Tab-separated table of C-alpha atoms in Angstrom:
chain	number	residue	atom	x	y	z
A	24	MET	CA	-0.315	-0.186	-0.105
A	25	SER	CA	1.063	3.522	-0.790
A	26	SER	CA	1.344	5.931	1.535
A	27	ARG	CA	-0.151	9.676	1.958
A	28	LEU	CA	2.786	11.179	0.968
A	29	GLU	CA	3.508	8.556	-1.985
A	30	ILE	CA	-0.069	9.531	-3.520
A	31	ASN	CA	0.524	13.203	-3.392
A	32	PHE	CA	4.195	13.261	-4.385
A	33	ILE	CA	2.716	11.083	-7.996
A	34	ARG	CA	-0.384	13.433	-8.410
A	35	LEU	CA	2.372	16.542	-7.929
A	36	LEU	CA	5.319	14.483	-10.599
A	37	SER	CA	1.916	14.086	-13.005
A	38	ARG	CA	0.779	17.111	-12.931
A	39	CYS	CA	4.578	18.708	-13.379
A	40	GLU	CA	4.735	16.317	-16.398
A	41	THR	CA	0.970	17.462	-17.890
A	42	ILE	CA	2.272	21.701	-17.344
A	43	ALA	CA	5.863	20.400	-19.228
A	44	SER	CA	4.495	18.820	-22.200
A	45	GLU	CA	2.060	22.017	-22.396
A	46	LYS	CA	3.722	25.319	-24.376
A	47	ARG	CA	4.310	28.233	-21.459
A	48	GLY	CA	4.775	31.657	-21.358
A	49	GLU	CA	7.686	33.313	-19.974
A	50	THR	CA	5.293	34.629	-16.619
A	51	GLU	CA	4.764	30.762	-15.799
A	52	TRP	CA	6.138	30.202	-12.794
A	53	ARG	CA	4.060	27.026	-11.566
A	54	LEU	CA	6.494	24.268	-12.907
A	55	ASP	CA	9.144	25.807	-11.156
A	56	LYS	CA	7.795	25.848	-7.590
A	57	TYR	CA	5.991	22.285	-8.308
A	58	VAL	CA	9.348	20.080	-9.339
A	59	ALA	CA	10.827	22.250	-5.910
A	60	ALA	CA	8.231	20.562	-4.091
A	61	LEU	CA	8.704	17.467	-5.613
A	62	GLU	CA	12.257	17.738	-4.571
A	63	GLU	CA	11.513	18.262	-0.847
A	64	MET	CA	8.782	15.674	-1.199
A	65	LEU	CA	11.435	13.245	-2.648
A	66	VAL	CA	14.047	13.916	1.036
A	67	ALA	CA	10.997	13.339	2.930
A	68	LEU	CA	10.077	9.886	1.048
A	69	ARG	CA	13.468	8.809	1.682
A	70	LYS	CA	13.074	9.784	5.527
A	71	CYS	CA	9.920	7.640	5.901
A	72	GLN	CA	8.721	4.407	7.285
A	73	SER	CA	6.881	3.037	4.710
A	74	LYS	CA	9.196	4.623	1.648
A	75	PRO	CA	9.016	3.088	-1.483
A	76	THR	CA	11.543	0.242	-2.471
A	77	GLN	CA	14.582	1.634	-4.130
A	78	GLU	CA	13.908	0.814	-7.774
A	79	VAL	CA	10.300	3.114	-7.722
A	80	LEU	CA	12.405	5.827	-5.400
A	81	THR	CA	15.404	5.475	-8.312
A	82	GLU	CA	12.711	5.793	-10.355
A	83	TYR	CA	11.223	8.813	-8.849
A	84	THR	CA	14.510	10.807	-8.526
A	85	ARG	CA	15.458	10.195	-12.240
A	86	LYS	CA	12.239	12.067	-13.116
A	87	VAL	CA	12.605	14.589	-10.952
A	88	ASP	CA	15.945	15.233	-12.278
A	89	PHE	CA	14.787	15.250	-15.732
A	90	LEU	CA	12.480	17.857	-14.968
A	91	LYS	CA	15.451	19.570	-12.963
A	92	GLY	CA	16.982	19.609	-15.880
A	93	LEU	CA	14.140	20.734	-18.721
A	94	LEU	CA	13.815	24.041	-16.590
A	95	GLU	CA	17.421	24.584	-16.292
A	96	ALA	CA	17.559	24.202	-20.333
A	97	GLU	CA	14.788	26.432	-21.001
A	98	LYS	CA	16.976	29.267	-19.327
A	99	LEU	CA	19.435	29.101	-21.751
A	100	PRO	CA	19.692	31.732	-24.175
A	101	SER	CA	19.954	30.135	-27.705
A	102	PRO	CA	18.258	27.318	-29.151
A	103	THR	CA	21.667	25.268	-30.080
A	104	GLU	CA	22.207	25.466	-25.921
A	105	LYS	CA	18.957	23.631	-24.994
A	106	ALA	CA	18.950	21.149	-28.374
A	107	LEU	CA	22.356	20.572	-26.355
A	108	ALA	CA	21.303	20.469	-23.059
A	109	ASN	CA	17.960	18.557	-23.655
A	110	GLN	CA	20.190	15.683	-25.470
A	111	PHE	CA	21.556	14.797	-21.465
A	112	LEU	CA	18.614	14.849	-20.502
A	113	ALA	CA	17.187	11.324	-19.003
A	114	PRO	CA	13.265	11.015	-18.719
A	115	GLY	CA	11.760	8.168	-16.196
A	116	ARG	CA	11.585	4.941	-17.545
A	117	THR	CA	7.905	3.854	-15.862
A	118	PRO	CA	4.549	5.720	-16.427
A	119	THR	CA	3.473	7.609	-13.627
A	120	ILE	CA	0.086	7.119	-13.364
A	121	ALA	CA	-1.255	3.866	-14.584
A	122	ASN	CA	-3.122	5.181	-17.863
A	123	GLU	CA	-0.242	6.109	-19.764
A	124	ARG	CA	1.147	3.926	-22.323
A	125	MET	CA	4.090	5.562	-22.679
A	126	PRO	CA	6.307	7.572	-19.831
A	127	ALA	CA	5.028	11.677	-20.068
A	128	SER	CA	8.127	11.937	-19.657
A	129	LYS	CA	9.526	10.377	-22.568
A	130	THR	CA	6.490	12.445	-24.599
A	131	VAL	CA	8.176	15.504	-22.809
A	132	HIS	CA	11.258	14.992	-23.400
A	133	LEU	CA	10.271	14.490	-27.588
A	134	GLN	CA	8.075	17.437	-28.182
A	135	THR	CA	11.443	19.299	-25.995
A	136	LYS	CA	13.580	18.111	-28.746
A	137	ALA	CA	11.076	18.678	-31.339
A	138	ARG	CA	11.068	22.034	-30.470
A	139	CYS	CA	14.476	23.016	-30.094
A	140	THR	CA	15.285	21.609	-33.290
A	141	GLY	CA	12.300	24.604	-34.668
A	142	GLU	CA	13.916	27.034	-33.054
A	143	MET	CA	17.129	25.917	-34.232
A	144	ARG	CA	15.847	26.271	-37.693
A	145	ASP	CA	13.995	29.395	-37.215
A	146	GLU	CA	16.935	30.685	-36.188
A	147	LEU	CA	19.192	29.714	-39.020
A	148	LEU	CA	15.807	31.048	-41.776
A	149	GLY	CA	15.214	34.253	-39.673
A	150	THR	CA	11.539	32.541	-39.021
A	151	HIS	CA	9.226	32.440	-35.931
A	152	SER	CA	6.779	30.271	-36.684
A	153	SER	CA	4.362	28.368	-33.993
A	154	GLY	CA	0.939	26.830	-33.343
A	155	LYS	CA	-0.110	24.160	-35.871
A	156	GLY	CA	0.760	25.935	-38.944
A	157	MET	CA	4.182	25.341	-38.207
A	158	LEU	CA	5.050	23.200	-41.044
A	159	ASP	CA	3.062	24.561	-43.524
A	160	SER	CA	4.675	27.995	-42.490
A	161	ASP	CA	7.742	26.803	-42.646
A	162	LEU	CA	7.503	25.733	-46.463
A	163	ARG	CA	5.983	28.969	-47.885
A	164	ASN	CA	8.102	31.054	-45.859
A	165	ARG	CA	11.122	28.630	-47.646
A	166	ARG	CA	9.086	28.698	-51.243
A	167	GLY	CA	9.810	32.647	-50.989
A	168	LEU	CA	13.164	32.421	-49.918
A	169	PRO	CA	16.389	33.875	-51.576
A	170	VAL	CA	18.081	31.258	-53.129
A	171	ASP	CA	21.058	31.338	-51.000
A	172	GLU	CA	18.431	30.794	-47.639
A	173	ARG	CA	16.138	27.810	-49.083
A	174	GLN	CA	19.672	25.945	-49.821
A	175	SER	CA	20.803	26.694	-45.498
A	176	ALA	CA	17.563	25.137	-45.506
A	177	ALA	CA	18.100	21.803	-47.108
A	178	GLU	CA	21.276	22.014	-45.701
A	179	LEU	CA	20.110	21.748	-42.580
A	180	ASP	CA	17.170	19.234	-43.227
A	181	ALA	CA	20.268	17.143	-45.170
A	182	ILE	CA	22.021	17.849	-41.782
A	183	LEU	CA	19.380	16.597	-39.257
A	184	GLN	CA	18.465	13.688	-41.379
A	185	ARG	CA	21.789	12.344	-41.454
A	186	HIS	CA	22.044	12.620	-37.677
A	187	HIS	CA	18.634	10.955	-37.888
A	188	ASN	CA	20.281	8.090	-39.581
A	189	LEU	CA	23.548	8.043	-37.659
A	190	GLN	CA	21.295	7.969	-34.287
A	191	GLU	CA	19.358	4.727	-35.850
A	192	LYS	CA	22.557	3.029	-36.267
A	193	LEU	CA	23.941	3.920	-33.148
A	194	ALA	CA	20.778	2.473	-31.523
A	195	GLU	CA	20.906	-0.993	-34.003
A	196	ASP	CA	25.024	-1.080	-33.170
A	197	MET	CA	23.772	-1.032	-29.061
A	198	LEU	CA	21.112	-3.092	-29.839
A	199	SER	CA	23.905	-5.954	-31.592
A	200	LEU	CA	25.664	-5.450	-28.318
A	201	ALA	CA	23.291	-5.920	-26.374
A	202	ARG	CA	22.712	-9.505	-28.002
A	203	ASN	CA	25.717	-10.227	-28.201
A	204	LEU	CA	26.341	-9.304	-25.006
A	205	LYS	CA	23.697	-11.550	-23.588
A	206	ASN	CA	24.874	-14.445	-25.772
A	207	ASN	CA	28.305	-14.247	-23.957
A	208	THR	CA	26.696	-14.105	-20.741
A	209	LEU	CA	24.592	-16.579	-20.925
A	210	ALA	CA	27.496	-19.117	-22.662
A	211	ALA	CA	29.602	-17.966	-19.855
A	212	GLN	CA	26.506	-18.907	-17.391
A	213	ASN	CA	26.143	-22.260	-19.058
A	214	ILE	CA	30.756	-22.320	-18.738
A	215	ILE	CA	30.183	-21.615	-14.927
A	216	LYS	CA	27.156	-24.184	-13.600
A	217	GLN	CA	29.462	-26.963	-15.655
A	218	ASP	CA	31.992	-25.946	-14.148
A	219	ASN	CA	30.278	-26.125	-10.856
A	220	GLN	CA	28.714	-29.599	-11.280
A	221	THR	CA	32.231	-30.552	-12.179
A	222	LEU	CA	33.347	-29.165	-8.814
A	223	THR	CA	30.187	-31.053	-6.888
A	224	GLN	CA	31.244	-34.442	-8.643
A	225	SER	CA	35.011	-33.943	-6.890
A	226	MET	CA	33.745	-33.009	-3.925
A	227	ARG	CA	31.397	-36.109	-3.503
A	228	GLN	CA	34.306	-38.840	-4.408
A	229	ALA	CA	36.339	-36.632	-2.537
A	230	ASP	CA	33.821	-37.162	0.552
A	231	LEU	CA	33.997	-40.463	-0.909
A	232	ASN	CA	37.749	-41.376	-0.958
A	233	TYR	CA	38.108	-39.899	2.502
A	234	GLU	CA	35.626	-42.300	4.292
A	235	LYS	CA	37.279	-44.862	3.062
A	236	LEU	CA	40.598	-43.834	3.504
A	237	LYS	CA	39.173	-43.223	7.712
A	238	THR	CA	38.120	-47.213	7.197
A	239	GLU	CA	41.324	-48.634	5.566
A	240	SER	CA	42.714	-46.572	8.620
A	241	GLU	CA	41.108	-48.289	11.469
A	242	ARG	CA	41.645	-51.517	9.852
A	243	LEU	CA	44.708	-50.732	9.577
A	244	GLU	CA	45.664	-49.475	13.154
A	245	GLN	CA	43.393	-53.012	14.350
A	246	HIS	CA	45.349	-54.942	12.806
A	247	THR	CA	48.623	-53.355	13.506
A	248	LYS	CA	47.159	-53.462	17.681
A	249	LYS	CA	46.956	-57.105	17.434
A	250	SER	CA	50.569	-58.181	15.692
A	251	VAL	CA	52.536	-55.671	18.596
A	252	ASN	CA	49.823	-58.312	21.445
A	253	TRP	CA	50.954	-61.291	19.891
A	254	LEU	CA	54.612	-60.417	19.553
A	255	LEU	CA	54.756	-59.340	23.564
A	256	TRP	CA	53.114	-62.469	23.781
A	257	LEU	CA	55.929	-64.518	22.134
A	258	MET	CA	58.556	-62.267	24.176
A	259	LEU	CA	57.597	-63.291	27.293
A	260	ILE	CA	56.696	-67.045	26.760
A	261	LEU	CA	60.673	-66.684	25.595
A	262	VAL	CA	62.073	-64.428	28.349
A	263	SER	CA	60.203	-66.787	30.493
A	264	PHE	CA	61.544	-69.980	28.911
A	265	THR	CA	65.284	-68.901	28.832
A	266	PHE	CA	64.521	-68.089	33.175
A	267	ILE	CA	63.166	-71.253	33.246
A	268	SER	CA	66.084	-72.765	31.274
A	269	MET	CA	68.563	-70.796	33.387
A	270	ILE	CA	67.217	-72.096	36.941
A	271	LEU	CA	67.126	-75.670	35.329
A	272	PHE	CA	71.200	-75.388	33.987
A	273	ILE	CA	71.658	-73.651	37.066
A	274	ARG	CA	70.143	-76.935	39.736
A	275	ILE	CA	71.617	-79.345	36.955
A	276	PHE	CA	75.237	-78.392	37.225
A	277	PRO	CA	75.756	-76.953	40.253
A	278	ARG	CA	79.008	-74.550	40.663
A	279	LEU	CA	82.627	-76.318	40.683
A	280	ARG	CA	84.639	-76.924	43.628
């Protein structure tokens, strides 16, 4: 069961993500205040007795840091710096609320990247497009631009397309590396499993050999004790015989005078 503090935190986090996904004016102050409140609630959650698991806390921290980085990126002066700062933002990996198909922070990240790309294009072309007619007005502006500016726009599109292709190729390479790593990990696990089985069999065989050696040692000890007993009796008989023989010899052959 989630605590009351966690429920309020999730509600406020969802509200912040909704505000971040909307287009805000320069006088918008709610998101800054809400994110500051989220930080305080996150600290309280870590100290709470009925706090969530460490994985959940890590995900909450990731989303709050993403919102903070988003606010800091929006305060940068140029679209290029904003786009660069947005590249380093890490959105959340899981949905904040149950009815989200895709994490809201990822949606906000994609919208922000698209907005920064549009601002960079507008800055390069010297135009300002907004609202639903951004693409149409951009195309109309391009038709009315001089040849140099249209060439610059085409070069920008080519650069963006090249970056997109590079990102796709990088994603495919990372996926291939992940598959290879998974296969190598599975192979290593199989080898370790086989080594463990071999080691277990060796330990069992060593235990059996130890038991056999112990049994044989006991038998040898008993045999050695029996041999010692027979030798002792033999020596006693020999000494007794020698003693009796000496007495008889003395009695039979008296001392010469």
